[in-house]
Amino acid sequence: MTPMRPTGGMTASTGAAGGAAREPEFVSHKPAWLDGWKSGQGQPMAGIEPRRSWAKYGPNPRNANVMGSITRMTVHHDGMNAFTSTDRSSAAERIENIRSAHVGQGWADIGYHYIIDPAGRVWEGRPTSLQGAHVRDNNPGNLGIMVMGNYNKQAVTGPSQSALRATIATMMRQYRIERSRVYTHQELVATECPGMSLQRAMVSIRAGALA
Ligand SMILES: [Zn+2]
């Protein structure tokens, strides 16, 4: 099939790495835990769809940065074509395509730590022990959460909005992140990501109960 490349914030020209061969803030460093890396390590959430259910490969240790303290989070869309399927295998295939495109840019792995599908499933992305690649010059300490689809072209589904709210609330508790440190991509750098309808949803989510 035609390789799907993320757009609207993660393209080579506007993405986190800006077309560079390596990830931003790259440090030549192989974390020891990657020697024995297995899907699920470092993941705090119960009920999450495990990485082994979608990923063909683990992170590339040579390109990995250690995350360190998580102090903020940023919400994205994938910015490709609209995606409304609630089918599990369709979601898994799309996530793997995104991982493959990101690795094709020289990144260690898919750029995001959590991925939410239109049915409200939450999928394990890049291990949270590793710094993400999702906001140019803003990846250290920044958890990346991506909602699958293009929110300039579609509405946010009820289940995905509920799952996003729950994920944000869980991460705020887990890492003691304040509401003011929960961002969307366009609030940090110039980009259309996460699209109009998801941006509106995020304004609503942050205004509501998140405890
Ligand atoms: Zn983005």
mmCIF file with all atom_site columns, C-alpha atoms and ligand atoms in Angstrom:
data_model
loop_
_atom_site.group_PDB
_atom_site.id
_atom_site.type_symbol
_atom_site.label_atom_id
_atom_site.label_alt_id
_atom_site.label_comp_id
_atom_site.label_asym_id
_atom_site.label_entity_id
_atom_site.label_seq_id
_atom_site.pdbx_PDB_ins_code
_atom_site.Cartn_x
_atom_site.Cartn_y
_atom_site.Cartn_z
_atom_site.occupancy
_atom_site.B_iso_or_equiv
_atom_site.pdbx_formal_charge
_atom_site.auth_seq_id
_atom_site.auth_comp_id
_atom_site.auth_asym_id
_atom_site.auth_atom_id
_atom_site.pdbx_PDB_model_num
ATOM   1   C  CA . MET A 1 1   ? 0.000   0.000  0.000  1.00 0.00 ? 1   MET A CA 1
ATOM   2   C  CA . THR A 1 2   ? 0.985   3.622  -0.302 1.00 0.00 ? 2   THR A CA 1
ATOM   3   C  CA . PRO A 1 3   ? 3.028   4.528  2.739  1.00 0.00 ? 3   PRO A CA 1
ATOM   4   C  CA . MET A 1 4   ? 1.081   6.860  4.964  1.00 0.00 ? 4   MET A CA 1
ATOM   5   C  CA . ARG A 1 5   ? 3.109   9.704  6.256  1.00 0.00 ? 5   ARG A CA 1
ATOM   6   C  CA . PRO A 1 6   ? 1.893   11.874 9.079  1.00 0.00 ? 6   PRO A CA 1
ATOM   7   C  CA . THR A 1 7   ? 1.080   15.415 8.016  1.00 0.00 ? 7   THR A CA 1
ATOM   8   C  CA . GLY A 1 8   ? -0.224  18.495 9.726  1.00 0.00 ? 8   GLY A CA 1
ATOM   9   C  CA . GLY A 1 9   ? 2.555   18.673 12.208 1.00 0.00 ? 9   GLY A CA 1
ATOM   10  C  CA . MET A 1 10  ? 4.773   15.668 11.706 1.00 0.00 ? 10  MET A CA 1
ATOM   11  C  CA . THR A 1 11  ? 5.952   16.134 8.120  1.00 0.00 ? 11  THR A CA 1
ATOM   12  C  CA . ALA A 1 12  ? 9.601   16.375 7.266  1.00 0.00 ? 12  ALA A CA 1
ATOM   13  C  CA . SER A 1 13  ? 9.311   20.150 6.881  1.00 0.00 ? 13  SER A CA 1
ATOM   14  C  CA . THR A 1 14  ? 7.304   20.888 10.004 1.00 0.00 ? 14  THR A CA 1
ATOM   15  C  CA . GLY A 1 15  ? 7.829   17.816 12.160 1.00 0.00 ? 15  GLY A CA 1
ATOM   16  C  CA . ALA A 1 16  ? 9.729   17.421 15.352 1.00 0.00 ? 16  ALA A CA 1
ATOM   17  C  CA . ALA A 1 17  ? 12.970  16.451 13.675 1.00 0.00 ? 17  ALA A CA 1
ATOM   18  C  CA . GLY A 1 18  ? 12.693  18.875 10.772 1.00 0.00 ? 18  GLY A CA 1
ATOM   19  C  CA . GLY A 1 19  ? 13.988  16.260 8.374  1.00 0.00 ? 19  GLY A CA 1
ATOM   20  C  CA . ALA A 1 20  ? 17.116  15.663 10.409 1.00 0.00 ? 20  ALA A CA 1
ATOM   21  C  CA . ALA A 1 21  ? 18.490  12.159 10.345 1.00 0.00 ? 21  ALA A CA 1
ATOM   22  C  CA . ARG A 1 22  ? 18.228  11.888 14.080 1.00 0.00 ? 22  ARG A CA 1
ATOM   23  C  CA . GLU A 1 23  ? 15.725  12.914 16.648 1.00 0.00 ? 23  GLU A CA 1
ATOM   24  C  CA . PRO A 1 24  ? 15.808  16.342 18.253 1.00 0.00 ? 24  PRO A CA 1
ATOM   25  C  CA . GLU A 1 25  ? 18.013  16.688 21.280 1.00 0.00 ? 25  GLU A CA 1
ATOM   26  C  CA . PHE A 1 26  ? 19.676  13.464 20.252 1.00 0.00 ? 26  PHE A CA 1
ATOM   27  C  CA . VAL A 1 27  ? 22.216  12.083 22.681 1.00 0.00 ? 27  VAL A CA 1
ATOM   28  C  CA . SER A 1 28  ? 24.383  9.159  21.664 1.00 0.00 ? 28  SER A CA 1
ATOM   29  C  CA . HIS A 1 29  ? 23.362  6.885  24.432 1.00 0.00 ? 29  HIS A CA 1
ATOM   30  C  CA . LYS A 1 30  ? 21.904  3.439  24.756 1.00 0.00 ? 30  LYS A CA 1
ATOM   31  C  CA . PRO A 1 31  ? 19.841  3.061  27.899 1.00 0.00 ? 31  PRO A CA 1
ATOM   32  C  CA . ALA A 1 32  ? 20.673  -0.157 29.699 1.00 0.00 ? 32  ALA A CA 1
ATOM   33  C  CA . TRP A 1 33  ? 17.029  -1.124 30.108 1.00 0.00 ? 33  TRP A CA 1
ATOM   34  C  CA . LEU A 1 34  ? 16.678  -1.442 26.320 1.00 0.00 ? 34  LEU A CA 1
ATOM   35  C  CA . ASP A 1 35  ? 18.928  -4.488 26.391 1.00 0.00 ? 35  ASP A CA 1
ATOM   36  C  CA . GLY A 1 36  ? 16.063  -6.456 27.823 1.00 0.00 ? 36  GLY A CA 1
ATOM   37  C  CA . TRP A 1 37  ? 13.219  -4.361 26.467 1.00 0.00 ? 37  TRP A CA 1
ATOM   38  C  CA . LYS A 1 38  ? 9.830   -6.014 26.264 1.00 0.00 ? 38  LYS A CA 1
ATOM   39  C  CA . SER A 1 39  ? 6.462   -4.606 25.333 1.00 0.00 ? 39  SER A CA 1
ATOM   40  C  CA . GLY A 1 40  ? 4.658   -3.131 28.300 1.00 0.00 ? 40  GLY A CA 1
ATOM   41  C  CA . GLN A 1 41  ? 7.665   -2.059 30.309 1.00 0.00 ? 41  GLN A CA 1
ATOM   42  C  CA . GLY A 1 42  ? 7.348   1.336  31.871 1.00 0.00 ? 42  GLY A CA 1
ATOM   43  C  CA . GLN A 1 43  ? 3.645   1.598  31.120 1.00 0.00 ? 43  GLN A CA 1
ATOM   44  C  CA . PRO A 1 44  ? 1.510   2.761  34.020 1.00 0.00 ? 44  PRO A CA 1
ATOM   45  C  CA . MET A 1 45  ? -1.992  2.305  32.608 1.00 0.00 ? 45  MET A CA 1
ATOM   46  C  CA . ALA A 1 46  ? -4.200  -0.720 33.062 1.00 0.00 ? 46  ALA A CA 1
ATOM   47  C  CA . GLY A 1 47  ? -6.383  -1.727 30.152 1.00 0.00 ? 47  GLY A CA 1
ATOM   48  C  CA . ILE A 1 48  ? -4.030  -0.293 27.560 1.00 0.00 ? 48  ILE A CA 1
ATOM   49  C  CA . GLU A 1 49  ? -3.654  -2.054 24.216 1.00 0.00 ? 49  GLU A CA 1
ATOM   50  C  CA . PRO A 1 50  ? -0.163  -3.530 24.386 1.00 0.00 ? 50  PRO A CA 1
ATOM   51  C  CA . ARG A 1 51  ? 2.477   -2.619 21.903 1.00 0.00 ? 51  ARG A CA 1
ATOM   52  C  CA . ARG A 1 52  ? 2.903   -6.220 20.843 1.00 0.00 ? 52  ARG A CA 1
ATOM   53  C  CA . SER A 1 53  ? -0.627  -6.086 19.400 1.00 0.00 ? 53  SER A CA 1
ATOM   54  C  CA . TRP A 1 54  ? 0.422   -3.611 16.705 1.00 0.00 ? 54  TRP A CA 1
ATOM   55  C  CA . ALA A 1 55  ? 4.195   -3.049 16.455 1.00 0.00 ? 55  ALA A CA 1
ATOM   56  C  CA . LYS A 1 56  ? 6.413   -5.070 14.150 1.00 0.00 ? 56  LYS A CA 1
ATOM   57  C  CA . TYR A 1 57  ? 9.568   -3.862 15.924 1.00 0.00 ? 57  TYR A CA 1
ATOM   58  C  CA . GLY A 1 58  ? 10.698  -2.334 19.200 1.00 0.00 ? 58  GLY A CA 1
ATOM   59  C  CA . PRO A 1 59  ? 12.466  1.031  19.511 1.00 0.00 ? 59  PRO A CA 1
ATOM   60  C  CA . ASN A 1 60  ? 15.870  1.411  17.875 1.00 0.00 ? 60  ASN A CA 1
ATOM   61  C  CA . PRO A 1 61  ? 18.248  1.617  20.838 1.00 0.00 ? 61  PRO A CA 1
ATOM   62  C  CA . ARG A 1 62  ? 20.870  3.582  18.917 1.00 0.00 ? 62  ARG A CA 1
ATOM   63  C  CA . ASN A 1 63  ? 18.523  6.516  18.429 1.00 0.00 ? 63  ASN A CA 1
ATOM   64  C  CA . ALA A 1 64  ? 16.948  6.515  21.864 1.00 0.00 ? 64  ALA A CA 1
ATOM   65  C  CA . ASN A 1 65  ? 17.023  9.282  24.446 1.00 0.00 ? 65  ASN A CA 1
ATOM   66  C  CA . VAL A 1 66  ? 16.061  8.583  28.031 1.00 0.00 ? 66  VAL A CA 1
ATOM   67  C  CA . MET A 1 67  ? 12.958  10.490 29.046 1.00 0.00 ? 67  MET A CA 1
ATOM   68  C  CA . GLY A 1 68  ? 13.919  11.488 32.563 1.00 0.00 ? 68  GLY A CA 1
ATOM   69  C  CA . SER A 1 69  ? 11.263  13.332 34.581 1.00 0.00 ? 69  SER A CA 1
ATOM   70  C  CA . ILE A 1 70  ? 7.904   13.795 32.864 1.00 0.00 ? 70  ILE A CA 1
ATOM   71  C  CA . THR A 1 71  ? 6.720   17.349 33.512 1.00 0.00 ? 71  THR A CA 1
ATOM   72  C  CA . ARG A 1 72  ? 4.204   18.103 30.731 1.00 0.00 ? 72  ARG A CA 1
ATOM   73  C  CA . MET A 1 73  ? 2.167   16.497 27.995 1.00 0.00 ? 73  MET A CA 1
ATOM   74  C  CA . THR A 1 74  ? 1.115   17.432 24.477 1.00 0.00 ? 74  THR A CA 1
ATOM   75  C  CA . VAL A 1 75  ? -1.879  16.285 22.427 1.00 0.00 ? 75  VAL A CA 1
ATOM   76  C  CA . HIS A 1 76  ? -1.745  15.659 18.656 1.00 0.00 ? 76  HIS A CA 1
ATOM   77  C  CA . HIS A 1 77  ? -3.727  14.201 15.799 1.00 0.00 ? 77  HIS A CA 1
ATOM   78  C  CA . ASP A 1 78  ? -2.052  12.041 13.160 1.00 0.00 ? 78  ASP A CA 1
ATOM   79  C  CA . GLY A 1 79  ? -3.059  14.580 10.508 1.00 0.00 ? 79  GLY A CA 1
ATOM   80  C  CA . MET A 1 80  ? -3.444  12.024 7.741  1.00 0.00 ? 80  MET A CA 1
ATOM   81  C  CA . ASN A 1 81  ? -6.771  11.147 6.137  1.00 0.00 ? 81  ASN A CA 1
ATOM   82  C  CA . ALA A 1 82  ? -9.893  11.144 8.294  1.00 0.00 ? 82  ALA A CA 1
ATOM   83  C  CA . PHE A 1 83  ? -10.169 7.934  10.313 1.00 0.00 ? 83  PHE A CA 1
ATOM   84  C  CA . THR A 1 84  ? -13.428 6.820  11.861 1.00 0.00 ? 84  THR A CA 1
ATOM   85  C  CA . SER A 1 85  ? -13.105 3.041  11.892 1.00 0.00 ? 85  SER A CA 1
ATOM   86  C  CA . THR A 1 86  ? -13.790 1.370  15.208 1.00 0.00 ? 86  THR A CA 1
ATOM   87  C  CA . ASP A 1 87  ? -12.171 -1.812 13.959 1.00 0.00 ? 87  ASP A CA 1
ATOM   88  C  CA . ARG A 1 88  ? -9.287  -2.989 16.095 1.00 0.00 ? 88  ARG A CA 1
ATOM   89  C  CA . SER A 1 89  ? -7.124  -4.320 13.272 1.00 0.00 ? 89  SER A CA 1
ATOM   90  C  CA . SER A 1 90  ? -7.570  -1.136 11.211 1.00 0.00 ? 90  SER A CA 1
ATOM   91  C  CA . ALA A 1 91  ? -6.311  0.921  14.130 1.00 0.00 ? 91  ALA A CA 1
ATOM   92  C  CA . ALA A 1 92  ? -3.369  -1.431 14.700 1.00 0.00 ? 92  ALA A CA 1
ATOM   93  C  CA . GLU A 1 93  ? -2.396  -1.238 11.034 1.00 0.00 ? 93  GLU A CA 1
ATOM   94  C  CA . ARG A 1 94  ? -2.537  2.565  10.993 1.00 0.00 ? 94  ARG A CA 1
ATOM   95  C  CA . ILE A 1 95  ? -0.366  2.844  14.101 1.00 0.00 ? 95  ILE A CA 1
ATOM   96  C  CA . GLU A 1 96  ? 2.204   0.491  12.593 1.00 0.00 ? 96  GLU A CA 1
ATOM   97  C  CA . ASN A 1 97  ? 2.230   2.592  9.403  1.00 0.00 ? 97  ASN A CA 1
ATOM   98  C  CA . ILE A 1 98  ? 2.946   5.707  11.470 1.00 0.00 ? 98  ILE A CA 1
ATOM   99  C  CA . ARG A 1 99  ? 5.732   3.920  13.356 1.00 0.00 ? 99  ARG A CA 1
ATOM   100 C  CA . SER A 1 100 ? 7.246   2.785  10.091 1.00 0.00 ? 100 SER A CA 1
ATOM   101 C  CA . ALA A 1 101 ? 7.109   6.340  8.653  1.00 0.00 ? 101 ALA A CA 1
ATOM   102 C  CA . HIS A 1 102 ? 8.704   7.810  11.774 1.00 0.00 ? 102 HIS A CA 1
ATOM   103 C  CA . VAL A 1 103 ? 11.467  5.204  11.807 1.00 0.00 ? 103 VAL A CA 1
ATOM   104 C  CA . GLY A 1 104 ? 11.945  5.910  8.092  1.00 0.00 ? 104 GLY A CA 1
ATOM   105 C  CA . GLN A 1 105 ? 12.843  9.465  9.085  1.00 0.00 ? 105 GLN A CA 1
ATOM   106 C  CA . GLY A 1 106 ? 15.606  8.101  11.258 1.00 0.00 ? 106 GLY A CA 1
ATOM   107 C  CA . TRP A 1 107 ? 13.671  8.274  14.516 1.00 0.00 ? 107 TRP A CA 1
ATOM   108 C  CA . ALA A 1 108 ? 13.995  5.652  17.244 1.00 0.00 ? 108 ALA A CA 1
ATOM   109 C  CA . ASP A 1 109 ? 10.336  4.637  17.129 1.00 0.00 ? 109 ASP A CA 1
ATOM   110 C  CA . ILE A 1 110 ? 6.849   6.048  16.710 1.00 0.00 ? 110 ILE A CA 1
ATOM   111 C  CA . GLY A 1 111 ? 7.030   9.590  18.085 1.00 0.00 ? 111 GLY A CA 1
ATOM   112 C  CA . TYR A 1 112 ? 4.093   9.369  20.533 1.00 0.00 ? 112 TYR A CA 1
ATOM   113 C  CA . HIS A 1 113 ? 3.745   7.591  23.870 1.00 0.00 ? 113 HIS A CA 1
ATOM   114 C  CA . TYR A 1 114 ? -0.003  6.947  23.722 1.00 0.00 ? 114 TYR A CA 1
ATOM   115 C  CA . ILE A 1 115 ? -2.393  6.647  20.811 1.00 0.00 ? 115 ILE A CA 1
ATOM   116 C  CA . ILE A 1 116 ? -6.184  6.867  21.042 1.00 0.00 ? 116 ILE A CA 1
ATOM   117 C  CA . ASP A 1 117 ? -8.433  5.388  18.363 1.00 0.00 ? 117 ASP A CA 1
ATOM   118 C  CA . PRO A 1 118 ? -11.989 6.376  17.335 1.00 0.00 ? 118 PRO A CA 1
ATOM   119 C  CA . ALA A 1 119 ? -13.473 3.563  19.448 1.00 0.00 ? 119 ALA A CA 1
ATOM   120 C  CA . GLY A 1 120 ? -11.755 4.970  22.552 1.00 0.00 ? 120 GLY A CA 1
ATOM   121 C  CA . ARG A 1 121 ? -9.037  2.335  22.828 1.00 0.00 ? 121 ARG A CA 1
ATOM   122 C  CA . VAL A 1 122 ? -5.742  3.573  24.261 1.00 0.00 ? 122 VAL A CA 1
ATOM   123 C  CA . TRP A 1 123 ? -2.694  2.017  22.635 1.00 0.00 ? 123 TRP A CA 1
ATOM   124 C  CA . GLU A 1 124 ? 0.830   1.790  23.975 1.00 0.00 ? 124 GLU A CA 1
ATOM   125 C  CA . GLY A 1 125 ? 3.239   3.736  21.756 1.00 0.00 ? 125 GLY A CA 1
ATOM   126 C  CA . ARG A 1 126 ? 6.846   4.632  22.472 1.00 0.00 ? 126 ARG A CA 1
ATOM   127 C  CA . PRO A 1 127 ? 7.797   3.457  25.963 1.00 0.00 ? 127 PRO A CA 1
ATOM   128 C  CA . THR A 1 128 ? 7.464   6.308  28.454 1.00 0.00 ? 128 THR A CA 1
ATOM   129 C  CA . SER A 1 129 ? 11.033  5.562  29.558 1.00 0.00 ? 129 SER A CA 1
ATOM   130 C  CA . LEU A 1 130 ? 12.107  7.102  26.251 1.00 0.00 ? 130 LEU A CA 1
ATOM   131 C  CA . GLN A 1 131 ? 11.825  10.745 25.274 1.00 0.00 ? 131 GLN A CA 1
ATOM   132 C  CA . GLY A 1 132 ? 9.261   11.205 22.504 1.00 0.00 ? 132 GLY A CA 1
ATOM   133 C  CA . ALA A 1 133 ? 9.603   12.901 19.123 1.00 0.00 ? 133 ALA A CA 1
ATOM   134 C  CA . HIS A 1 134 ? 6.489   14.991 18.669 1.00 0.00 ? 134 HIS A CA 1
ATOM   135 C  CA . VAL A 1 135 ? 7.110   18.718 19.272 1.00 0.00 ? 135 VAL A CA 1
ATOM   136 C  CA . ARG A 1 136 ? 10.096  20.472 17.764 1.00 0.00 ? 136 ARG A CA 1
ATOM   137 C  CA . ASP A 1 137 ? 12.527  21.670 20.468 1.00 0.00 ? 137 ASP A CA 1
ATOM   138 C  CA . ASN A 1 138 ? 10.036  20.617 23.154 1.00 0.00 ? 138 ASN A CA 1
ATOM   139 C  CA . ASN A 1 139 ? 10.481  16.879 23.589 1.00 0.00 ? 139 ASN A CA 1
ATOM   140 C  CA . PRO A 1 140 ? 12.335  16.620 26.923 1.00 0.00 ? 140 PRO A CA 1
ATOM   141 C  CA . GLY A 1 141 ? 9.944   15.677 29.724 1.00 0.00 ? 141 GLY A CA 1
ATOM   142 C  CA . ASN A 1 142 ? 7.017   15.881 27.312 1.00 0.00 ? 142 ASN A CA 1
ATOM   143 C  CA . LEU A 1 143 ? 4.574   12.981 27.066 1.00 0.00 ? 143 LEU A CA 1
ATOM   144 C  CA . GLY A 1 144 ? 3.094   12.669 23.569 1.00 0.00 ? 144 GLY A CA 1
ATOM   145 C  CA . ILE A 1 145 ? -0.571  11.676 23.225 1.00 0.00 ? 145 ILE A CA 1
ATOM   146 C  CA . MET A 1 146 ? -1.998  11.287 19.726 1.00 0.00 ? 146 MET A CA 1
ATOM   147 C  CA . VAL A 1 147 ? -5.640  10.894 18.695 1.00 0.00 ? 147 VAL A CA 1
ATOM   148 C  CA . MET A 1 148 ? -5.854  8.992  15.428 1.00 0.00 ? 148 MET A CA 1
ATOM   149 C  CA . GLY A 1 149 ? -7.450  10.849 12.523 1.00 0.00 ? 149 GLY A CA 1
ATOM   150 C  CA . ASN A 1 150 ? -7.509  14.364 11.072 1.00 0.00 ? 150 ASN A CA 1
ATOM   151 C  CA . TYR A 1 151 ? -9.450  16.858 13.147 1.00 0.00 ? 151 TYR A CA 1
ATOM   152 C  CA . ASN A 1 152 ? -9.506  19.479 10.454 1.00 0.00 ? 152 ASN A CA 1
ATOM   153 C  CA . LYS A 1 153 ? -11.607 16.958 8.490  1.00 0.00 ? 153 LYS A CA 1
ATOM   154 C  CA . GLN A 1 154 ? -13.634 15.125 11.095 1.00 0.00 ? 154 GLN A CA 1
ATOM   155 C  CA . ALA A 1 155 ? -15.282 15.544 14.481 1.00 0.00 ? 155 ALA A CA 1
ATOM   156 C  CA . VAL A 1 156 ? -13.814 14.018 17.625 1.00 0.00 ? 156 VAL A CA 1
ATOM   157 C  CA . THR A 1 157 ? -15.771 10.866 18.487 1.00 0.00 ? 157 THR A CA 1
ATOM   158 C  CA . GLY A 1 158 ? -17.397 10.622 21.915 1.00 0.00 ? 158 GLY A CA 1
ATOM   159 C  CA . PRO A 1 159 ? -15.413 7.515  22.896 1.00 0.00 ? 159 PRO A CA 1
ATOM   160 C  CA . SER A 1 160 ? -12.096 9.014  21.819 1.00 0.00 ? 160 SER A CA 1
ATOM   161 C  CA . GLN A 1 161 ? -12.799 12.250 23.696 1.00 0.00 ? 161 GLN A CA 1
ATOM   162 C  CA . SER A 1 162 ? -13.666 10.271 26.841 1.00 0.00 ? 162 SER A CA 1
ATOM   163 C  CA . ALA A 1 163 ? -10.525 8.168  26.475 1.00 0.00 ? 163 ALA A CA 1
ATOM   164 C  CA . LEU A 1 164 ? -8.428  11.292 25.929 1.00 0.00 ? 164 LEU A CA 1
ATOM   165 C  CA . ARG A 1 165 ? -9.846  12.910 29.052 1.00 0.00 ? 165 ARG A CA 1
ATOM   166 C  CA . ALA A 1 166 ? -9.182  9.755  31.088 1.00 0.00 ? 166 ALA A CA 1
ATOM   167 C  CA . THR A 1 167 ? -5.651  9.427  29.739 1.00 0.00 ? 167 THR A CA 1
ATOM   168 C  CA . ILE A 1 168 ? -4.836  13.060 30.499 1.00 0.00 ? 168 ILE A CA 1
ATOM   169 C  CA . ALA A 1 169 ? -6.280  12.751 34.018 1.00 0.00 ? 169 ALA A CA 1
ATOM   170 C  CA . THR A 1 170 ? -4.337  9.544  34.654 1.00 0.00 ? 170 THR A CA 1
ATOM   171 C  CA . MET A 1 171 ? -1.089  11.079 33.429 1.00 0.00 ? 171 MET A CA 1
ATOM   172 C  CA . MET A 1 172 ? -1.647  14.237 35.502 1.00 0.00 ? 172 MET A CA 1
ATOM   173 C  CA . ARG A 1 173 ? -2.013  12.075 38.605 1.00 0.00 ? 173 ARG A CA 1
ATOM   174 C  CA . GLN A 1 174 ? 0.783   9.687  37.709 1.00 0.00 ? 174 GLN A CA 1
ATOM   175 C  CA . TYR A 1 175 ? 3.375   12.390 37.051 1.00 0.00 ? 175 TYR A CA 1
ATOM   176 C  CA . ARG A 1 176 ? 1.905   15.258 39.098 1.00 0.00 ? 176 ARG A CA 1
ATOM   177 C  CA . ILE A 1 177 ? 1.488   17.439 36.044 1.00 0.00 ? 177 ILE A CA 1
ATOM   178 C  CA . GLU A 1 178 ? -0.537  20.614 36.482 1.00 0.00 ? 178 GLU A CA 1
ATOM   179 C  CA . ARG A 1 179 ? -3.380  21.516 34.149 1.00 0.00 ? 179 ARG A CA 1
ATOM   180 C  CA . SER A 1 180 ? -1.364  24.461 32.821 1.00 0.00 ? 180 SER A CA 1
ATOM   181 C  CA . ARG A 1 181 ? 1.252   21.981 31.549 1.00 0.00 ? 181 ARG A CA 1
ATOM   182 C  CA . VAL A 1 182 ? -1.227  20.069 29.378 1.00 0.00 ? 182 VAL A CA 1
ATOM   183 C  CA . TYR A 1 183 ? -0.733  21.435 25.859 1.00 0.00 ? 183 TYR A CA 1
ATOM   184 C  CA . THR A 1 184 ? -1.812  20.892 22.300 1.00 0.00 ? 184 THR A CA 1
ATOM   185 C  CA . HIS A 1 185 ? 0.862   20.884 19.603 1.00 0.00 ? 185 HIS A CA 1
ATOM   186 C  CA . GLN A 1 186 ? -0.208  24.273 18.195 1.00 0.00 ? 186 GLN A CA 1
ATOM   187 C  CA . GLU A 1 187 ? 0.088   25.845 21.640 1.00 0.00 ? 187 GLU A CA 1
ATOM   188 C  CA . LEU A 1 188 ? 3.833   25.148 21.613 1.00 0.00 ? 188 LEU A CA 1
ATOM   189 C  CA . VAL A 1 189 ? 4.854   25.672 17.979 1.00 0.00 ? 189 VAL A CA 1
ATOM   190 C  CA . ALA A 1 190 ? 3.242   26.931 14.767 1.00 0.00 ? 190 ALA A CA 1
ATOM   191 C  CA . THR A 1 191 ? 1.244   24.010 13.343 1.00 0.00 ? 191 THR A CA 1
ATOM   192 C  CA . GLU A 1 192 ? -2.360  23.094 12.552 1.00 0.00 ? 192 GLU A CA 1
ATOM   193 C  CA . CYS A 1 193 ? -2.048  20.029 14.764 1.00 0.00 ? 193 CYS A CA 1
ATOM   194 C  CA . PRO A 1 194 ? -4.247  18.782 16.443 1.00 0.00 ? 194 PRO A CA 1
ATOM   195 C  CA . GLY A 1 195 ? -6.855  20.212 14.052 1.00 0.00 ? 195 GLY A CA 1
ATOM   196 C  CA . MET A 1 196 ? -9.824  22.434 14.778 1.00 0.00 ? 196 MET A CA 1
ATOM   197 C  CA . SER A 1 197 ? -12.257 19.979 16.359 1.00 0.00 ? 197 SER A CA 1
ATOM   198 C  CA . LEU A 1 198 ? -9.645  18.348 18.597 1.00 0.00 ? 198 LEU A CA 1
ATOM   199 C  CA . GLN A 1 199 ? -8.329  21.765 19.639 1.00 0.00 ? 199 GLN A CA 1
ATOM   200 C  CA . ARG A 1 200 ? -11.878 22.700 20.695 1.00 0.00 ? 200 ARG A CA 1
ATOM   201 C  CA . ALA A 1 201 ? -12.246 19.386 22.518 1.00 0.00 ? 201 ALA A CA 1
ATOM   202 C  CA . MET A 1 202 ? -9.005  20.037 24.389 1.00 0.00 ? 202 MET A CA 1
ATOM   203 C  CA . VAL A 1 203 ? -10.202 23.475 25.519 1.00 0.00 ? 203 VAL A CA 1
ATOM   204 C  CA . SER A 1 204 ? -13.302 21.761 26.884 1.00 0.00 ? 204 SER A CA 1
ATOM   205 C  CA . ILE A 1 205 ? -11.378 18.908 28.503 1.00 0.00 ? 205 ILE A CA 1
ATOM   206 C  CA . ARG A 1 206 ? -9.019  21.275 30.309 1.00 0.00 ? 206 ARG A CA 1
ATOM   207 C  CA . ALA A 1 207 ? -11.939 23.395 31.530 1.00 0.00 ? 207 ALA A CA 1
ATOM   208 C  CA . GLY A 1 208 ? -13.650 20.369 33.075 1.00 0.00 ? 208 GLY A CA 1
ATOM   209 C  CA . ALA A 1 209 ? -12.958 17.951 35.895 1.00 0.00 ? 209 ALA A CA 1
ATOM   210 C  CA . LEU A 1 210 ? -9.655  16.132 35.464 1.00 0.00 ? 210 LEU A CA 1
ATOM   211 C  CA . ALA A 1 211 ? -9.060  14.729 38.915 1.00 0.00 ? 211 ALA A CA 1
HETATM 212 ZN ZN . ZN  B 2 .   ? 1.208   17.326 16.480 1.00 0.00 ? 1   ZN  B ZN 1
#
